[in-house]
Amino acid sequence: MGVIRVDRVALRGLRARGHHGVFAREREEGQTFVVDVVLGLDTREAAAGDDLAKTVHYGVVAEEVVAVVEGEPVDLIETLAERIADQCLKHGGVQQVEVVVHKPEAPITVPFDDVTITITRSRV
C-alpha cells in the first residue's frame, strides 16, 4: 500500500470586511472577518524543480479568500467557511483544506475574544 503525501501551506490572519450575519446591523454595517487556511498538497515536484507552477500560488489563494469574504453575504459563518473551502479546492494540486473563520465582532452580549468555525474538506 502506498503512502499518501500531504504537505501543508498555511495562510494565517487574512482580513477582510464582509456583511455576513443574521442580523440587519451585520448586513448593513459589515464587520471584519479573519480567515486561516491550511492547504494540503504534495510539494515534492515543485521543490525538485523549484517551480511555482507545480505548487499552489498562495498569493492568489489569499486574494480569492478575501474576495469570498467581501462577496455575497450569507447568514452563517459555516456557509462562509464552506465557500472558502470550495474556492481553495478549485486549485488542482490542493488535496485538502482546513478553513478557520474568525468573527471577532460577533453580536454577543457578554465579553469574549473570538468566535470561530473550523472545517476540513478534501477531494477524497
Steps between C-alpha positions, in 0.01 A plus 500: 500500500641841401548793729293810436716808533334821614707808574344816640504859385337733755363850469414649837317816593355599163275798570204626302181694559184306438128545552421153635260425784138450584439848643420805290778702665758242394376510143486880485817600686718197434791390716850363479542126455833324545574178312768234541546249220720190498538341158603135475699411189806308387782751452777259397478567127499878553800477733694271267465741209474822705186563293206712617280345231527162679356627828225734617557874470410610852478866395222412258327287764516791747335734248229243427423449870467875553271522196272232647481686834432830325250334265138392525374515860388184679331450836742250652877489535463128433379587150782749455757237603351252252524753216862571586582128508331447163707781349825358637424152365468644149880509490608177335776398739305570818383167643370626832418831668437608856318832536456696821271802484531740793220743580653717774220759481214249533185643659540335840382676816776372732877563487682264258817481295387328182246274332631247248388220275754244380430267209713250310416397144681276255472366150484142624 
